[in-house]
Each structure stands twice: as structure tokens, then as C-alpha cells.
Amino acid sequence: MKNHDLNLHIASFEANLNDLSEFNDDAHAGWTREVLSEPYKASRDFIRRKMEDAGLKTRFDASGNIVGHLPGKASTRGQTLKPIMTGSHTDTVRNGGRFDGVVGVLGAIETVSALREAGATLEHDLYVVDFLGEEPNRFGVACVGSRSMSGRLTRDHLSLADESSEKLGDAIMKYGLDANDTLRSAWKPNSLHAYIELHIEQGPSMERENKQIGVVTAIAGIDRLLAKFIGEPDHAGATPMNSRHDALVAAAESVLAVERTGCGAPIHGVATTGNIESWPGSFNVVPNETHIQAEIRSTDAQWLHGAKREIAQRIGEIAEQRGVSQFIEWLTSQDPVPANTALQDNIAMTAEELGYSWMSVPSGAGHDAAHMAHLGPMGMIFVPSAGGHSHRPDEFTSTNDIAVGIHTLAETLVRLDKLEQVSA
């Protein structure tokens, strides 16, 4: 396949990107297409149509993933080869952008179109997947569809409730899926020849280094916590400062402790408090209950586990000093997932042969790819994010940068198709 063949499809990519952007919850700024919402549900029919237009046979699986299938030469001869899979997600965070996840789905669709137009039929079957609900939802579960496909979704996940006490399993049923089927729809381990995902970087490294392609080395592990602080409500004017049991102050100190832990990481490691709530929320009452939601991430499992212990210990010390009770619930715990070394090498070789500059880069963001690694060798291709920004309305990656990513994805798929086996 030649580079000019790919260019013919970039206008189509842009049109699809613009059309998909119309499926949006206008009650929020930027782009909001949260999983299980009406705009999201409507957008899935659009994605399915675009897959079919590209020549993919499509279906919604039991988990709500949109699965597009392009038969390979081997299957038409009656031979069985492990399939290749690519894709990403099309849900967004609230007040998010247009490119996160979407580039990987629409880019994969354009890859199929370009391969078919160029007459490059693969030996292996190719699957393109729009995974259900990659972004964390109101139940605290990310990557619902890829967890299900990889056998990582559990009944405990389905029992998690949102602020209104609705459970994830019940919400899935309302969406039109059978929650029990999501626990029974996993593919077999090691059933994929390779999984490769195209995605925006969502950070500044590639832009700073002026590189066109990012070869992902690992996907960061993530530990998320909910910490509750229980003190005593007292009159803010009449209670001496040294007699207070202020839950909010204890929580505020804990926020800083979380930040200091992230700042102490020797390699890629970050720690963030994303939400804080306090009650009763009055000027003249000492807060008696405060909740914080925080997370730590790193590609270094040893640091991640140590940071988890350090944060829990420090929160306990702060609560004791402030005379309040504290309770910590770890909502999710996911170890770092290294990308397959051979896939990294193949992506890098492809980029070099195509004349694109590249660099190795860790992923601080979570991805469906982390779960698909349980089904076979996993790799990711990054393209730059303008200003390093993501999860906000001005998230942007240029069409030229996306074209480079799609070209690299397509040629990497062709390269992988020629391999008998992707080594460890």
C-alpha cells in the first residue's frame, strides 16, 4: 500500500470524526458522550454503519462491544489462524474532547478501507472493535467492554453502585444488555495473534521531542481510592481551634500527602486527587464528614505498591493527629502492563521504513489494550497531542499526525500478518 492511497481516506476520516462529534450531551461543555447515555447509544449505530461501509461484517457482542470482522485468506481456505485485532473506544469523559479513543476506532476503519482498496488482503482474520465504556463511569469501573472480552469483568464489578444506589449490572440491563452475559462472553486466553491500538498520546512527550510515532513500552498500573473522614460538627464561631475534629482539614492535608507521594516517584509515577466532597457544607459549621477520591499511576509495579502503602499510612497518621476517624476503600487496583517487545520492535521498524520519526514512550493513561494483553501480544501506537492536553474540550491532534498514525497502523498490520507467531 502506498502513502498516497492512504491520503485518499483522510478526508473520509475527517468527515466521520465531525459526524461522530454531533452525538453529544449538550448539557455539558466540550464533548460529552458517556457510556450508557442516550448520545452514546445513538453513536454506536453510526459506528456500526461506518464499519459496514468499510467492508466489515459487524455485530454487537454480549458485552455491547461493536465487533467488525474482515475474513482473511486462510479462513477462506478453511485454515485456522489466530486473528489480529485493533480498535479502541468512542465514549468520552464529561467535558472531554473529540480524539481520545475515537482516533483508534475511526483510524482502524480507515485502515480497513485503505487495505481493501490497495488489494492487501491479510492471511489472518482482522477484527476491529469499538469497546463499550473505556472511560471510568459513575460506578467507578473503566474498560467495561474489554474487561468482559478478556474475562476480567466480575460479578463484584456489576454490584458496584452509583450515588443513587443504582448498580452497574442494573444499568447495563436498562441499556439493553444482559448483565449475566457480560460475565460469559470472554474470548479464550492467547486466542489473538496480536492486538494493536492506535491512540493519541494524551501527554506532552512526543510534541516536545518532535516525534511522529510513539511506540508504547507499557501501560501504567492504576490504584484508585475513596477516603472518608469522620469528625464532629460544631459551631464554627464558638468552638476553639484546638478543640475541633475537622474532617475537611484532615482531608485537605491528605490531598497534599497524595501529591507529595507522586512527586517522589523516581520514574514515571503520578498521584492525583480528583474529587472532594464535604458536609454539611455551611460557612458556620465545622465539617464533620469529608470524602476524597484519588488515584496513583505508574509503569513501575514496585513503586506503585509502595506508594499505595505510603498513602494509606499517611492518611491514617493525619486523621489521628486531627482527631477524626478515617476509612479507606480501594476501588480499583490494576498492575502495569508491559507492551509486547516484539510488537514494539515491529512498530518501530515500520515507522522507520515509512520514514517517520519515532520514540519509545510509556502510557500514563489506561487503555483497553491493558486488558486485551490477556488475549495475546499487545502493542500501541501513539500520535502526538497538541500541548499534551487531553480529557478537555481543546484536546487536539492534527489530521497530518493522524494520517501518519493510520499509515503506520496499516503497514504494521501487514507486517504482523506475515509472522507465523509474535514472540514474547
PDB file of C-alpha atoms in Angstrom, residues 131-347:
ATOM      1  CA  PHE A 131     -15.113  -1.329  23.063  1.00  0.00           C
ATOM      2  CA  LEU A 132     -18.003  -0.419  25.357  1.00  0.00           C
ATOM      3  CA  GLY A 133     -17.252   2.174  28.009  1.00  0.00           C
ATOM      4  CA  GLU A 134     -13.473   2.570  28.274  1.00  0.00           C
ATOM      5  CA  GLU A 135     -13.693   5.726  30.371  1.00  0.00           C
ATOM      6  CA  PRO A 136     -14.419   5.428  34.118  1.00  0.00           C
ATOM      7  CA  ASN A 137     -18.180   5.550  34.625  1.00  0.00           C
ATOM      8  CA  ARG A 138     -20.354   6.651  37.519  1.00  0.00           C
ATOM      9  CA  PHE A 139     -19.915   3.188  39.051  1.00  0.00           C
ATOM     10  CA  GLY A 140     -16.133   3.519  39.171  1.00  0.00           C
ATOM     11  CA  VAL A 141     -15.437   0.864  36.513  1.00  0.00           C
ATOM     12  CA  ALA A 142     -13.335   1.597  33.434  1.00  0.00           C
ATOM     13  CA  CYS A 143     -12.925  -0.554  30.312  1.00  0.00           C
ATOM     14  CA  VAL A 144     -16.198  -2.436  30.740  1.00  0.00           C
ATOM     15  CA  GLY A 145     -16.196  -3.960  27.247  1.00  0.00           C
ATOM     16  CA  SER A 146     -12.548  -5.004  27.121  1.00  0.00           C
ATOM     17  CA  ARG A 147     -12.734  -6.352  30.682  1.00  0.00           C
ATOM     18  CA  SER A 148     -15.640  -8.525  29.583  1.00  0.00           C
ATOM     19  CA  MET A 149     -13.986  -9.706  26.370  1.00  0.00           C
ATOM     20  CA  SER A 150     -10.780 -10.598  28.239  1.00  0.00           C
ATOM     21  CA  GLY A 151     -12.589 -12.277  31.135  1.00  0.00           C
ATOM     22  CA  ARG A 152     -11.652  -9.554  33.636  1.00  0.00           C
ATOM     23  CA  LEU A 153     -15.177  -8.318  34.399  1.00  0.00           C
ATOM     24  CA  THR A 154     -16.537  -9.796  37.627  1.00  0.00           C
ATOM     25  CA  ARG A 155     -19.826 -10.023  39.469  1.00  0.00           C
ATOM     26  CA  ASP A 156     -18.321  -7.641  42.041  1.00  0.00           C
ATOM     27  CA  HIS A 157     -17.979  -5.045  39.276  1.00  0.00           C
ATOM     28  CA  LEU A 158     -21.649  -5.470  38.375  1.00  0.00           C
ATOM     29  CA  SER A 159     -22.609  -4.961  42.043  1.00  0.00           C
ATOM     30  CA  LEU A 160     -20.924  -1.560  42.309  1.00  0.00           C
ATOM     31  CA  ALA A 161     -23.444   1.260  42.815  1.00  0.00           C
ATOM     32  CA  ASP A 162     -23.514   4.936  41.876  1.00  0.00           C
ATOM     33  CA  GLU A 163     -24.593   7.816  44.129  1.00  0.00           C
ATOM     34  CA  SER A 164     -28.263   6.984  43.557  1.00  0.00           C
ATOM     35  CA  SER A 165     -27.610   3.347  44.632  1.00  0.00           C
ATOM     36  CA  GLU A 166     -28.202   2.019  41.115  1.00  0.00           C
ATOM     37  CA  LYS A 167     -25.912  -0.924  40.371  1.00  0.00           C
ATOM     38  CA  LEU A 168     -23.808  -1.268  37.238  1.00  0.00           C
ATOM     39  CA  GLY A 169     -25.496  -4.563  36.386  1.00  0.00           C
ATOM     40  CA  ASP A 170     -28.939  -2.940  36.534  1.00  0.00           C
ATOM     41  CA  ALA A 171     -27.798  -0.028  34.368  1.00  0.00           C
ATOM     42  CA  ILE A 172     -26.436  -2.487  31.807  1.00  0.00           C
ATOM     43  CA  MET A 173     -29.801  -4.252  31.743  1.00  0.00           C
ATOM     44  CA  LYS A 174     -31.588  -0.909  31.153  1.00  0.00           C
ATOM     45  CA  TYR A 175     -29.176  -0.257  28.292  1.00  0.00           C
ATOM     46  CA  GLY A 176     -30.496  -3.390  26.617  1.00  0.00           C
ATOM     47  CA  LEU A 177     -27.805  -5.925  27.522  1.00  0.00           C
ATOM     48  CA  ASP A 178     -27.957  -8.999  29.723  1.00  0.00           C
ATOM     49  CA  ALA A 179     -25.546  -8.296  32.588  1.00  0.00           C
ATOM     50  CA  ASN A 180     -25.026 -12.016  33.189  1.00  0.00           C
ATOM     51  CA  ASP A 181     -23.937 -12.500  29.584  1.00  0.00           C
ATOM     52  CA  THR A 182     -21.157  -9.939  30.069  1.00  0.00           C
ATOM     53  CA  LEU A 183     -19.591 -12.429  32.500  1.00  0.00           C
ATOM     54  CA  ARG A 184     -19.799 -15.283  29.987  1.00  0.00           C
ATOM     55  CA  SER A 185     -18.603 -13.669  26.770  1.00  0.00           C
ATOM     56  CA  ALA A 186     -14.833 -13.802  27.258  1.00  0.00           C
ATOM     57  CA  TRP A 187     -12.537 -14.919  24.464  1.00  0.00           C
ATOM     58  CA  LYS A 188     -10.085 -17.689  25.296  1.00  0.00           C
ATOM     59  CA  PRO A 189      -6.642 -16.683  26.649  1.00  0.00           C
ATOM     60  CA  ASN A 190      -3.946 -16.451  23.957  1.00  0.00           C
ATOM     61  CA  SER A 191      -6.593 -16.506  21.231  1.00  0.00           C
ATOM     62  CA  LEU A 192      -5.166 -13.478  19.361  1.00  0.00           C
ATOM     63  CA  HIS A 193      -2.195 -13.369  17.000  1.00  0.00           C
ATOM     64  CA  ALA A 194      -1.768  -9.738  18.105  1.00  0.00           C
ATOM     65  CA  TYR A 195      -3.712  -6.762  19.403  1.00  0.00           C
ATOM     66  CA  ILE A 196      -2.571  -3.299  18.366  1.00  0.00           C
ATOM     67  CA  GLU A 197      -4.244   0.006  19.248  1.00  0.00           C
ATOM     68  CA  LEU A 198      -3.805   3.443  17.704  1.00  0.00           C
ATOM     69  CA  HIS A 199      -4.317   6.287  20.192  1.00  0.00           C
ATOM     70  CA  ILE A 200      -3.424   9.887  20.896  1.00  0.00           C
ATOM     71  CA  GLU A 201      -0.630  10.228  23.459  1.00  0.00           C
ATOM     72  CA  GLN A 202      -2.604  12.437  25.887  1.00  0.00           C
ATOM     73  CA  GLY A 203       0.682  13.845  27.188  1.00  0.00           C
ATOM     74  CA  PRO A 204       3.456  16.215  26.019  1.00  0.00           C
ATOM     75  CA  SER A 205       6.456  13.923  25.395  1.00  0.00           C
ATOM     76  CA  MET A 206       6.102  13.376  21.657  1.00  0.00           C
ATOM     77  CA  GLU A 207       5.403  17.004  20.852  1.00  0.00           C
ATOM     78  CA  ARG A 208       8.369  18.120  22.959  1.00  0.00           C
ATOM     79  CA  GLU A 209      10.661  15.666  21.181  1.00  0.00           C
ATOM     80  CA  ASN A 210       9.111  16.422  17.766  1.00  0.00           C
ATOM     81  CA  LYS A 211       8.359  12.757  17.073  1.00  0.00           C
ATOM     82  CA  GLN A 212       5.608  11.482  14.785  1.00  0.00           C
ATOM     83  CA  ILE A 213       5.083   7.998  16.229  1.00  0.00           C
ATOM     84  CA  GLY A 214       5.135   6.822  19.832  1.00  0.00           C
ATOM     85  CA  VAL A 215       5.955   3.165  20.458  1.00  0.00           C
ATOM     86  CA  VAL A 216       4.323   2.362  23.781  1.00  0.00           C
ATOM     87  CA  THR A 217       6.520   0.442  26.227  1.00  0.00           C
ATOM     88  CA  ALA A 218       3.965  -0.156  28.988  1.00  0.00           C
ATOM     89  CA  ILE A 219       0.565   0.941  30.231  1.00  0.00           C
ATOM     90  CA  ALA A 220       0.603   2.338  33.750  1.00  0.00           C
ATOM     91  CA  GLY A 221      -0.992   0.491  36.595  1.00  0.00           C
ATOM     92  CA  ILE A 222      -3.726   2.360  38.434  1.00  0.00           C
ATOM     93  CA  ASP A 223      -4.860   2.237  42.063  1.00  0.00           C
ATOM     94  CA  ARG A 224      -7.930   4.329  42.952  1.00  0.00           C
ATOM     95  CA  LEU A 225      -9.126   5.071  46.458  1.00  0.00           C
ATOM     96  CA  LEU A 226     -12.063   6.591  48.279  1.00  0.00           C
ATOM     97  CA  ALA A 227     -11.054   8.018  51.668  1.00  0.00           C
ATOM     98  CA  LYS A 228     -13.737   9.057  54.166  1.00  0.00           C
ATOM     99  CA  PHE A 229     -13.000  11.314  57.137  1.00  0.00           C
ATOM    100  CA  ILE A 230     -15.498  11.459  60.032  1.00  0.00           C
ATOM    101  CA  GLY A 231     -15.199  14.218  62.617  1.00  0.00           C
ATOM    102  CA  GLU A 232     -17.666  16.239  64.692  1.00  0.00           C
ATOM    103  CA  PRO A 233     -19.973  19.071  63.591  1.00  0.00           C
ATOM    104  CA  ASP A 234     -19.541  22.080  65.857  1.00  0.00           C
ATOM    105  CA  HIS A 235     -20.321  25.787  65.777  1.00  0.00           C
ATOM    106  CA  ALA A 236     -17.639  27.496  63.708  1.00  0.00           C
ATOM    107  CA  GLY A 237     -17.784  30.640  65.834  1.00  0.00           C
ATOM    108  CA  ALA A 238     -17.874  29.121  69.306  1.00  0.00           C
ATOM    109  CA  THR A 239     -15.544  26.106  69.017  1.00  0.00           C
ATOM    110  CA  PRO A 240     -11.866  26.863  69.797  1.00  0.00           C
ATOM    111  CA  MET A 241      -9.385  25.901  67.102  1.00  0.00           C
ATOM    112  CA  ASN A 242      -7.636  23.412  69.366  1.00  0.00           C
ATOM    113  CA  SER A 243     -10.904  21.638  70.214  1.00  0.00           C
ATOM    114  CA  ARG A 244     -12.055  20.814  66.712  1.00  0.00           C
ATOM    115  CA  HIS A 245     -12.376  17.499  64.914  1.00  0.00           C
ATOM    116  CA  ASP A 246     -12.422  18.954  61.411  1.00  0.00           C
ATOM    117  CA  ALA A 247     -12.875  16.322  58.731  1.00  0.00           C
ATOM    118  CA  LEU A 248     -12.234  18.752  55.887  1.00  0.00           C
ATOM    119  CA  VAL A 249      -8.859  19.893  57.221  1.00  0.00           C
ATOM    120  CA  ALA A 250      -7.770  16.273  57.627  1.00  0.00           C
ATOM    121  CA  ALA A 251      -8.853  15.596  54.057  1.00  0.00           C
ATOM    122  CA  ALA A 252      -7.011  18.690  52.799  1.00  0.00           C
ATOM    123  CA  GLU A 253      -3.771  17.530  54.401  1.00  0.00           C
ATOM    124  CA  SER A 254      -4.303  14.127  52.853  1.00  0.00           C
ATOM    125  CA  VAL A 255      -4.687  15.701  49.402  1.00  0.00           C
ATOM    126  CA  LEU A 256      -1.230  17.229  49.827  1.00  0.00           C
ATOM    127  CA  ALA A 257       0.128  13.888  51.035  1.00  0.00           C
ATOM    128  CA  VAL A 258      -1.159  12.241  47.859  1.00  0.00           C
ATOM    129  CA  GLU A 259       0.542  14.908  45.767  1.00  0.00           C
ATOM    130  CA  ARG A 260       3.871  14.577  47.622  1.00  0.00           C
ATOM    131  CA  THR A 261       3.818  10.825  47.019  1.00  0.00           C
ATOM    132  CA  GLY A 262       3.514  11.360  43.268  1.00  0.00           C
ATOM    133  CA  CYS A 263       6.276  13.981  43.282  1.00  0.00           C
ATOM    134  CA  GLY A 264       8.610  11.445  44.875  1.00  0.00           C
ATOM    135  CA  ALA A 265       8.378   8.888  42.064  1.00  0.00           C
ATOM    136  CA  PRO A 266      11.840   8.012  40.678  1.00  0.00           C
ATOM    137  CA  ILE A 267      10.469   7.226  37.187  1.00  0.00           C
ATOM    138  CA  HIS A 268       7.022   7.622  35.653  1.00  0.00           C
ATOM    139  CA  GLY A 269       4.651   7.913  38.574  1.00  0.00           C
ATOM    140  CA  VAL A 270       1.829  10.340  39.324  1.00  0.00           C
ATOM    141  CA  ALA A 271      -0.725  10.840  42.076  1.00  0.00           C
ATOM    142  CA  THR A 272      -3.907  12.893  41.778  1.00  0.00           C
ATOM    143  CA  THR A 273      -6.880  13.801  43.939  1.00  0.00           C
ATOM    144  CA  GLY A 274      -9.736  14.320  41.527  1.00  0.00           C
ATOM    145  CA  ASN A 275     -12.696  14.987  43.792  1.00  0.00           C
ATOM    146  CA  ILE A 276     -13.510  16.214  47.300  1.00  0.00           C
ATOM    147  CA  GLU A 277     -16.910  16.485  48.982  1.00  0.00           C
ATOM    148  CA  SER A 278     -17.662  17.836  52.451  1.00  0.00           C
ATOM    149  CA  TRP A 279     -20.662  18.035  54.759  1.00  0.00           C
ATOM    150  CA  PRO A 280     -22.690  19.833  55.990  1.00  0.00           C
ATOM    151  CA  GLY A 281     -21.241  22.442  53.630  1.00  0.00           C
ATOM    152  CA  SER A 282     -22.091  25.513  55.694  1.00  0.00           C
ATOM    153  CA  PHE A 283     -19.980  28.571  56.498  1.00  0.00           C
ATOM    154  CA  ASN A 284     -20.687  28.365  60.205  1.00  0.00           C
ATOM    155  CA  VAL A 285     -20.367  24.624  60.880  1.00  0.00           C
ATOM    156  CA  VAL A 286     -17.119  22.715  61.338  1.00  0.00           C
ATOM    157  CA  PRO A 287     -17.207  19.978  58.665  1.00  0.00           C
ATOM    158  CA  ASN A 288     -17.901  16.580  60.180  1.00  0.00           C
ATOM    159  CA  GLU A 289     -17.600  14.371  57.072  1.00  0.00           C
ATOM    160  CA  THR A 290     -15.405  14.686  54.002  1.00  0.00           C
ATOM    161  CA  HIS A 291     -14.684  12.287  51.138  1.00  0.00           C
ATOM    162  CA  ILE A 292     -11.785  12.399  48.686  1.00  0.00           C
ATOM    163  CA  GLN A 293     -11.258  10.344  45.551  1.00  0.00           C
ATOM    164  CA  ALA A 294      -7.665   9.886  44.456  1.00  0.00           C
ATOM    165  CA  GLU A 295      -5.525   7.708  42.248  1.00  0.00           C
ATOM    166  CA  ILE A 296      -1.891   6.744  41.763  1.00  0.00           C
ATOM    167  CA  ARG A 297      -0.386   5.545  38.489  1.00  0.00           C
ATOM    168  CA  SER A 298       2.973   4.181  37.398  1.00  0.00           C
ATOM    169  CA  THR A 299       4.572   1.802  34.930  1.00  0.00           C
ATOM    170  CA  ASP A 300       6.749   0.600  37.854  1.00  0.00           C
ATOM    171  CA  ALA A 301       4.819  -2.004  39.862  1.00  0.00           C
ATOM    172  CA  GLN A 302       7.213  -1.858  42.808  1.00  0.00           C
ATOM    173  CA  TRP A 303       6.823   1.900  43.209  1.00  0.00           C
ATOM    174  CA  LEU A 304       3.065   1.667  42.734  1.00  0.00           C
ATOM    175  CA  HIS A 305       2.652  -0.889  45.513  1.00  0.00           C
ATOM    176  CA  GLY A 306       4.917   1.113  47.829  1.00  0.00           C
ATOM    177  CA  ALA A 307       3.053   4.351  47.097  1.00  0.00           C
ATOM    178  CA  LYS A 308      -0.232   2.654  47.930  1.00  0.00           C
ATOM    179  CA  ARG A 309       1.071   1.648  51.357  1.00  0.00           C
ATOM    180  CA  GLU A 310       2.613   5.085  51.937  1.00  0.00           C
ATOM    181  CA  ILE A 311      -0.610   6.966  51.139  1.00  0.00           C
ATOM    182  CA  ALA A 312      -2.698   4.723  53.389  1.00  0.00           C
ATOM    183  CA  GLN A 313      -0.225   5.120  56.242  1.00  0.00           C
ATOM    184  CA  ARG A 314      -0.001   8.884  55.880  1.00  0.00           C
ATOM    185  CA  ILE A 315      -3.796   9.310  55.747  1.00  0.00           C
ATOM    186  CA  GLY A 316      -4.060   7.303  58.954  1.00  0.00           C
ATOM    187  CA  GLU A 317      -1.467   9.488  60.674  1.00  0.00           C
ATOM    188  CA  ILE A 318      -3.142  12.712  59.553  1.00  0.00           C
ATOM    189  CA  ALA A 319      -6.566  11.547  60.738  1.00  0.00           C
ATOM    190  CA  GLU A 320      -5.174  10.605  64.151  1.00  0.00           C
ATOM    191  CA  GLN A 321      -3.442  13.973  64.532  1.00  0.00           C
ATOM    192  CA  ARG A 322      -6.665  15.765  63.637  1.00  0.00           C
ATOM    193  CA  GLY A 323      -8.835  13.652  65.937  1.00  0.00           C
ATOM    194  CA  VAL A 324     -11.045  12.237  63.192  1.00  0.00           C
ATOM    195  CA  SER A 325     -11.819   8.724  62.021  1.00  0.00           C
ATOM    196  CA  GLN A 326     -10.835   7.609  58.543  1.00  0.00           C
ATOM    197  CA  PHE A 327     -11.844   4.765  56.261  1.00  0.00           C
ATOM    198  CA  ILE A 328     -10.089   3.877  53.006  1.00  0.00           C
ATOM    199  CA  GLU A 329     -11.674   1.826  50.252  1.00  0.00           C
ATOM    200  CA  TRP A 330      -9.504   0.828  47.292  1.00  0.00           C
ATOM    201  CA  LEU A 331     -11.915   0.956  44.372  1.00  0.00           C
ATOM    202  CA  THR A 332      -9.654  -0.475  41.681  1.00  0.00           C
ATOM    203  CA  SER A 333      -6.197  -1.997  41.599  1.00  0.00           C
ATOM    204  CA  GLN A 334      -4.526  -2.676  38.283  1.00  0.00           C
ATOM    205  CA  ASP A 335      -0.858  -3.534  37.827  1.00  0.00           C
ATOM    206  CA  PRO A 336       1.217  -2.044  34.995  1.00  0.00           C
ATOM    207  CA  VAL A 337       1.018  -3.963  31.716  1.00  0.00           C
ATOM    208  CA  PRO A 338       4.134  -4.072  29.511  1.00  0.00           C
ATOM    209  CA  ALA A 339       3.680  -3.959  25.766  1.00  0.00           C
ATOM    210  CA  ASN A 340       4.964  -6.983  23.875  1.00  0.00           C
ATOM    211  CA  THR A 341       8.639  -6.447  22.985  1.00  0.00           C
ATOM    212  CA  ALA A 342       8.349  -7.947  19.518  1.00  0.00           C
ATOM    213  CA  LEU A 343       5.358  -5.737  18.741  1.00  0.00           C
ATOM    214  CA  GLN A 344       7.300  -2.690  19.893  1.00  0.00           C
ATOM    215  CA  ASP A 345      10.115  -3.674  17.533  1.00  0.00           C
ATOM    216  CA  ASN A 346       7.736  -4.225  14.611  1.00  0.00           C
ATOM    217  CA  ILE A 347       6.033  -0.857  15.104  1.00  0.00           C
TER     218      ILE A 347
END
